[in-house]
């Protein structure tokens, strides 16, 4: 798998990032090991986790980080991996409560270091923002951990354009590297308004896409596979079936624009001898700015299919056609 250097860093990351929110929890230990081994065997080195992952389950908290830490220790491959984790997420039962003070950032980071069994995090995200807090305070908190060697680079997840610009300007004034990447929700589909239940989530809209293209800021999008919308399971008219209408993919992405894109995706898949999932991911990889899609999978077969997106050759014109923006 191809690797590309993340701008303003020395991190040569595989272009497909492996999301691990279910690793070691709803995915069995055996399947989790299979997924990780298959990913690395195919050249993958970019792991995405978070302090909060799987904390919604009635199991030991922070299971994703714990599993990855144990796996890397057993494999002896920590220095081969680019580990991205996140802190500062609100309590899951009180999403309006901020956890972004300097002390809370430090506590989350120190906990992640222990669970991941490492001395440093390659890419540390603030998982959310708090509009009531000055960006200067959060940037300084992160910089203090860069100086200590606890994190190499930092980024943001679910931040708005205006706040990212505030942080960029402050970092520039101080001579800091600042945020080196963004992880917001983005995929080939248009999200139906009001269907993302988390009000703190930030969707990559047209304005943000223009900003990424103009600045070259890398986007490391979550939900990059649109909850399986482009898998072929969903068709226009299925919404009359309550069992289908209630599915996340159909509820979030079931609209005329996306069904038209799905048709063009399937057309391209047929022409390329690929799967629809591979074409949808390839459209993200072929953007004019750096994109490292975070993919999820339940088993190694799903993973292998997604990794196949890196072998798809799409021209900019083909991507524009699939998106429906050829004019």
mmCIF file of C-alpha atoms in Angstrom, residues 1 16 38-39 42 278 281 295 302-311:
data_model
loop_
_atom_site.group_PDB
_atom_site.id
_atom_site.type_symbol
_atom_site.label_atom_id
_atom_site.label_comp_id
_atom_site.label_asym_id
_atom_site.label_seq_id
_atom_site.Cartn_x
_atom_site.Cartn_y
_atom_site.Cartn_z
ATOM 1 C CA UNK A 1 0.000 0.000 0.000
ATOM 2 C CA UNK A 16 -5.762 3.938 4.253
ATOM 3 C CA UNK A 38 -3.735 -8.482 7.488
ATOM 4 C CA UNK A 39 -3.534 -4.691 7.538
ATOM 5 C CA UNK A 42 -0.559 -5.249 3.175
ATOM 6 C CA UNK A 278 -13.655 0.298 -3.494
ATOM 7 C CA UNK A 281 -13.199 5.000 -1.234
ATOM 8 C CA UNK A 295 -11.983 2.559 7.386
ATOM 9 C CA UNK A 302 -14.015 -6.671 4.613
ATOM 10 C CA UNK A 303 -10.597 -5.136 5.192
ATOM 11 C CA UNK A 304 -9.043 -6.695 2.091
ATOM 12 C CA UNK A 305 -11.910 -5.381 -0.017
ATOM 13 C CA UNK A 306 -11.412 -1.837 1.307
ATOM 14 C CA UNK A 307 -7.653 -1.946 0.809
ATOM 15 C CA UNK A 308 -8.343 -2.737 -2.835
ATOM 16 C CA UNK A 309 -9.412 0.901 -3.244
ATOM 17 C CA UNK A 310 -5.730 1.840 -3.389
ATOM 18 C CA UNK A 311 -5.411 -0.053 -6.683
#
